[in-house]
């Protein structure tokens, strides 16, 4: 069973860069059947997709965050990372890393495995 | 990127059925059969309940079912149980620009 675990600072100052890492165990991030993504959830609010990166190369980002976000894969460590620049109070949220099944040749798109979540607070 | 629209809350008594709607557009739900549903208990990570509109992952009770008509998808929980009380989110693939979108979330209360 694949497991995902987020790690990183729980407190980030406004205008600085939020950096989180997701360590994957029980499966390889090099599989072409999956993409690796980040989702966040503001306190008392719903889920928001941030972006997803592919082993084959390339990534897709939420258009509202695209100018500030980067997701990268490190296959040597079986990890993937999130960088969100110029953060503000609105970026305070629980950040989840998750595996997106995309399949081949039969396509699909759903998050089948999630990390437990990491609370990141942006302070002024 | 607009979220898919869900009712804020639905409720039902044990043994009853409840249905949650998820309204999108012709750019997401209406075009792609890649609607999925997630259950989230307080303080926990979301759990996949339905994918590809109406398919259940292994281990998910058959009391959970999904459907779609036009731009609206639905999740039905039959024979409601106390453990079904949670927040539920729909989601959909939305094409190569927007790529992915979640719903606004629905709180299911078991009376």
CSV table of N, CA and C in Angstrom, one decimal, chain B residues 5-88:
chain,number,residue,atom,x,y,z
B,5,UNK,N,-20.3,23.4,-7.9
B,5,UNK,CA,-21.2,23.8,-6.8
B,5,UNK,C,-22.0,22.6,-6.2
B,6,UNK,N,-21.9,22.5,-4.9
B,6,UNK,CA,-22.6,21.5,-4.1
B,6,UNK,C,-23.4,22.2,-3.1
B,7,UNK,N,-24.5,21.5,-2.6
B,7,UNK,CA,-25.3,22.1,-1.5
B,7,UNK,C,-24.4,22.1,-0.2
B,8,UNK,N,-24.6,23.1,0.7
B,8,UNK,CA,-23.8,23.1,1.9
B,8,UNK,C,-24.0,22.0,2.8
B,9,UNK,N,-25.3,21.5,2.9
B,9,UNK,CA,-25.6,20.4,3.8
B,9,UNK,C,-26.8,19.6,3.3
B,10,UNK,N,-26.8,18.3,3.7
B,10,UNK,CA,-27.9,17.4,3.5
B,10,UNK,C,-28.0,16.6,4.8
B,11,UNK,N,-29.1,16.1,5.0
B,11,UNK,CA,-29.3,15.2,6.2
B,11,UNK,C,-30.3,14.2,6.0
B,12,UNK,N,-30.2,13.1,6.8
B,12,UNK,CA,-31.2,12.0,6.7
B,12,UNK,C,-31.1,11.1,7.9
B,13,UNK,N,-32.1,10.4,8.1
B,13,UNK,CA,-32.1,9.4,9.3
B,13,UNK,C,-31.4,8.1,8.9
B,14,UNK,N,-31.0,7.4,9.9
B,14,UNK,CA,-30.4,6.1,9.6
B,14,UNK,C,-31.3,5.2,8.8
B,15,UNK,N,-30.8,4.6,7.7
B,15,UNK,CA,-31.6,3.7,6.9
B,15,UNK,C,-32.1,4.4,5.7
B,16,UNK,N,-32.2,5.7,5.7
B,16,UNK,CA,-32.7,6.5,4.6
B,16,UNK,C,-31.6,6.7,3.5
B,17,UNK,N,-32.0,7.3,2.4
B,17,UNK,CA,-31.0,7.7,1.4
B,17,UNK,C,-30.9,9.2,1.3
B,18,UNK,N,-29.7,9.6,0.9
B,18,UNK,CA,-29.5,11.1,0.6
B,18,UNK,C,-28.7,11.2,-0.7
B,19,UNK,N,-29.0,12.2,-1.4
B,19,UNK,CA,-28.3,12.5,-2.7
B,19,UNK,C,-27.6,13.9,-2.6
B,20,UNK,N,-26.4,13.9,-3.1
B,20,UNK,CA,-25.6,15.2,-3.1
B,20,UNK,C,-25.4,15.5,-4.6
B,21,UNK,N,-25.8,16.7,-5.0
B,21,UNK,CA,-25.5,17.2,-6.3
B,21,UNK,C,-24.2,17.9,-6.5
B,22,UNK,N,-23.7,17.9,-7.7
B,22,UNK,CA,-22.4,18.6,-8.0
B,22,UNK,C,-22.6,19.2,-9.4
B,23,UNK,N,-22.7,20.5,-9.4
B,23,UNK,CA,-23.0,21.1,-10.7
B,23,UNK,C,-21.7,21.8,-11.2
B,24,UNK,N,-21.4,21.5,-12.4
B,24,UNK,CA,-20.2,22.1,-13.1
B,24,UNK,C,-20.6,22.8,-14.3
B,25,UNK,N,-19.8,22.7,-15.4
B,25,UNK,CA,-20.1,23.3,-16.6
B,25,UNK,C,-19.8,22.3,-17.8
B,26,UNK,N,-19.9,22.8,-19.0
B,26,UNK,CA,-19.6,22.0,-20.1
B,26,UNK,C,-18.1,21.9,-20.3
B,27,UNK,N,-17.3,22.6,-19.5
B,27,UNK,CA,-15.9,22.5,-19.6
B,27,UNK,C,-15.3,21.4,-18.7
B,28,UNK,N,-16.1,20.9,-17.8
B,28,UNK,CA,-15.6,19.9,-16.8
B,28,UNK,C,-16.6,18.7,-16.7
B,29,UNK,N,-17.6,18.8,-15.8
B,29,UNK,CA,-18.5,17.7,-15.6
B,29,UNK,C,-19.2,17.3,-16.9
B,30,UNK,N,-19.7,18.3,-17.6
B,30,UNK,CA,-20.5,18.0,-18.8
B,30,UNK,C,-19.8,17.3,-19.9
B,31,UNK,N,-18.4,17.4,-20.0
B,31,UNK,CA,-17.7,16.9,-21.1
B,31,UNK,C,-16.9,15.6,-20.7
B,32,UNK,N,-16.5,15.5,-19.5
B,32,UNK,CA,-15.6,14.4,-19.1
B,32,UNK,C,-16.3,13.5,-18.1
B,33,UNK,N,-16.1,12.2,-18.3
B,33,UNK,CA,-16.6,11.2,-17.3
B,33,UNK,C,-15.5,10.9,-16.3
B,34,UNK,N,-14.9,11.9,-15.8
B,34,UNK,CA,-13.9,11.8,-14.8
B,34,UNK,C,-14.3,12.5,-13.5
B,35,UNK,N,-15.5,12.2,-13.1
B,35,UNK,CA,-16.0,12.8,-11.8
B,35,UNK,C,-15.7,11.8,-10.7
B,36,UNK,N,-15.1,12.3,-9.6
B,36,UNK,CA,-14.8,11.5,-8.5
B,36,UNK,C,-15.4,12.2,-7.2
B,37,UNK,N,-15.6,11.4,-6.2
B,37,UNK,CA,-16.2,11.8,-4.9
B,37,UNK,C,-15.3,11.4,-3.8
B,38,UNK,N,-15.1,12.3,-2.8
B,38,UNK,CA,-14.3,12.0,-1.6
B,38,UNK,C,-15.0,12.3,-0.3
B,39,UNK,N,-14.8,11.4,0.6
B,39,UNK,CA,-15.4,11.5,2.0
B,39,UNK,C,-14.3,12.1,2.9
B,40,UNK,N,-14.6,13.0,3.8
B,40,UNK,CA,-13.6,13.5,4.7
B,40,UNK,C,-14.2,13.7,6.1
B,41,UNK,N,-13.7,12.9,7.0
B,41,UNK,CA,-14.1,13.1,8.4
B,41,UNK,C,-13.3,14.1,9.1
B,42,UNK,N,-13.7,14.8,10.1
B,42,UNK,CA,-13.0,15.9,10.8
B,42,UNK,C,-11.6,15.5,11.1
B,43,UNK,N,-10.6,16.3,10.7
B,43,UNK,CA,-9.2,16.1,11.1
B,43,UNK,C,-8.5,15.0,10.3
B,44,UNK,N,-9.2,14.5,9.3
B,44,UNK,CA,-8.7,13.4,8.5
B,44,UNK,C,-8.5,13.8,7.0
B,45,UNK,N,-7.7,13.0,6.3
B,45,UNK,CA,-7.5,13.3,4.9
B,45,UNK,C,-8.7,12.8,4.1
B,46,UNK,N,-9.0,13.3,3.0
B,46,UNK,CA,-10.1,12.8,2.2
B,46,UNK,C,-9.8,11.4,1.7
B,47,UNK,N,-10.9,10.7,1.5
B,47,UNK,CA,-10.9,9.3,1.1
B,47,UNK,C,-11.7,9.1,-0.2
B,48,UNK,N,-11.1,8.5,-1.2
B,48,UNK,CA,-11.8,8.3,-2.5
B,48,UNK,C,-13.0,7.3,-2.3
B,49,UNK,N,-14.2,7.7,-2.7
B,49,UNK,CA,-15.4,6.9,-2.6
B,49,UNK,C,-15.9,6.5,-4.0
B,50,UNK,N,-15.8,7.3,-5.0
B,50,UNK,CA,-16.3,7.1,-6.3
B,50,UNK,C,-15.3,7.7,-7.3
B,51,UNK,N,-15.1,7.0,-8.4
B,51,UNK,CA,-14.3,7.6,-9.5
B,51,UNK,C,-14.9,7.2,-10.8
B,52,UNK,N,-14.6,8.0,-11.9
B,52,UNK,CA,-15.1,7.8,-13.2
B,52,UNK,C,-16.7,7.7,-13.1
B,53,UNK,N,-17.2,8.7,-12.4
B,53,UNK,CA,-18.7,8.9,-12.3
B,53,UNK,C,-19.3,7.9,-11.4
B,54,UNK,N,-19.1,6.6,-11.6
B,54,UNK,CA,-19.9,5.6,-10.9
B,54,UNK,C,-19.2,4.4,-10.5
B,55,UNK,N,-17.9,4.4,-10.5
B,55,UNK,CA,-17.1,3.2,-10.1
B,55,UNK,C,-16.6,3.4,-8.6
B,56,UNK,N,-16.7,2.2,-7.9
B,56,UNK,CA,-16.3,2.2,-6.5
B,56,UNK,C,-15.0,1.5,-6.3
B,57,UNK,N,-14.0,2.2,-5.6
B,57,UNK,CA,-12.8,1.5,-5.3
B,57,UNK,C,-13.1,0.3,-4.4
B,58,UNK,N,-12.1,-0.7,-4.4
B,58,UNK,CA,-12.3,-1.8,-3.5
B,58,UNK,C,-12.4,-1.4,-2.1
B,59,UNK,N,-13.3,-1.9,-1.3
B,59,UNK,CA,-13.5,-1.6,0.1
B,59,UNK,C,-14.6,-0.6,0.3
B,60,UNK,N,-15.1,0.1,-0.7
B,60,UNK,CA,-16.1,1.1,-0.5
B,60,UNK,C,-17.5,0.4,-0.6
B,61,UNK,N,-18.3,0.5,0.4
B,61,UNK,CA,-19.6,-0.2,0.4
B,61,UNK,C,-20.5,0.2,-0.8
B,62,UNK,N,-21.3,-0.8,-1.2
B,62,UNK,CA,-22.1,-0.5,-2.4
B,62,UNK,C,-23.3,0.4,-2.1
B,63,UNK,N,-23.4,0.8,-0.8
B,63,UNK,CA,-24.4,1.9,-0.5
B,63,UNK,C,-24.1,3.2,-1.1
B,64,UNK,N,-22.8,3.3,-1.6
B,64,UNK,CA,-22.4,4.6,-2.2
B,64,UNK,C,-22.5,4.4,-3.8
B,65,UNK,N,-23.2,5.3,-4.4
B,65,UNK,CA,-23.3,5.2,-5.9
B,65,UNK,C,-23.2,6.5,-6.5
B,66,UNK,N,-22.7,6.6,-7.8
B,66,UNK,CA,-22.6,7.9,-8.4
B,66,UNK,C,-23.3,7.8,-9.8
B,67,UNK,N,-23.7,9.0,-10.3
B,67,UNK,CA,-24.3,9.2,-11.6
B,67,UNK,C,-24.0,10.5,-12.1
B,68,UNK,N,-24.4,10.7,-13.4
B,68,UNK,CA,-24.2,12.1,-14.0
B,68,UNK,C,-25.2,12.3,-15.1
B,69,UNK,N,-25.7,13.5,-15.1
B,69,UNK,CA,-26.6,13.9,-16.2
B,69,UNK,C,-26.3,15.3,-16.6
B,70,UNK,N,-25.8,15.5,-17.9
B,70,UNK,CA,-25.4,16.8,-18.3
B,70,UNK,C,-24.3,17.4,-17.5
B,71,UNK,N,-24.4,18.6,-17.0
B,71,UNK,CA,-23.4,19.2,-16.2
B,71,UNK,C,-23.4,18.9,-14.7
B,72,UNK,N,-24.3,18.0,-14.3
B,72,UNK,CA,-24.5,17.7,-12.9
B,72,UNK,C,-24.2,16.3,-12.6
B,73,UNK,N,-23.4,16.1,-11.6
B,73,UNK,CA,-23.1,14.7,-11.1
B,73,UNK,C,-23.8,14.6,-9.7
B,74,UNK,N,-24.0,13.3,-9.3
B,74,UNK,CA,-24.7,13.1,-8.1
B,74,UNK,C,-24.0,11.9,-7.3
B,75,UNK,N,-24.0,12.0,-6.0
B,75,UNK,CA,-23.6,10.9,-5.2
B,75,UNK,C,-24.8,10.6,-4.3
B,76,UNK,N,-25.2,9.3,-4.3
B,76,UNK,CA,-26.3,8.8,-3.5
B,76,UNK,C,-25.7,7.9,-2.4
B,77,UNK,N,-26.1,8.1,-1.2
B,77,UNK,CA,-25.7,7.2,-0.1
B,77,UNK,C,-27.0,6.6,0.4
B,78,UNK,N,-27.1,5.3,0.2
B,78,UNK,CA,-28.3,4.5,0.6
B,78,UNK,C,-28.1,3.9,1.9
B,79,UNK,N,-29.2,3.5,2.6
B,79,UNK,CA,-29.1,2.9,3.9
B,79,UNK,C,-28.1,3.6,4.8
B,80,UNK,N,-28.4,4.9,5.0
B,80,UNK,CA,-27.5,5.8,5.7
B,80,UNK,C,-27.1,5.2,7.1
B,81,UNK,N,-25.9,5.3,7.4
B,81,UNK,CA,-25.4,4.9,8.7
B,81,UNK,C,-24.7,6.1,9.4
B,82,UNK,N,-24.5,5.9,10.7
B,82,UNK,CA,-23.9,7.0,11.5
B,82,UNK,C,-22.5,7.3,11.0
B,83,UNK,N,-21.8,6.3,10.6
B,83,UNK,CA,-20.4,6.5,10.2
B,83,UNK,C,-20.3,7.3,8.8
B,84,UNK,N,-21.4,7.5,8.2
B,84,UNK,CA,-21.4,8.2,6.9
B,84,UNK,C,-21.4,9.7,7.1
B,85,UNK,N,-21.6,10.1,8.4
B,85,UNK,CA,-21.6,11.6,8.7
B,85,UNK,C,-20.2,12.1,8.5
B,86,UNK,N,-20.1,13.0,7.5
B,86,UNK,CA,-18.8,13.5,7.1
B,86,UNK,C,-19.0,14.6,6.1
B,87,UNK,N,-17.9,15.2,5.6
B,87,UNK,CA,-18.0,16.1,4.5
B,87,UNK,C,-17.7,15.4,3.2
B,88,UNK,N,-18.4,15.7,2.1
B,88,UNK,CA,-18.2,15.0,0.8
B,88,UNK,C,-17.9,16.1,-0.2
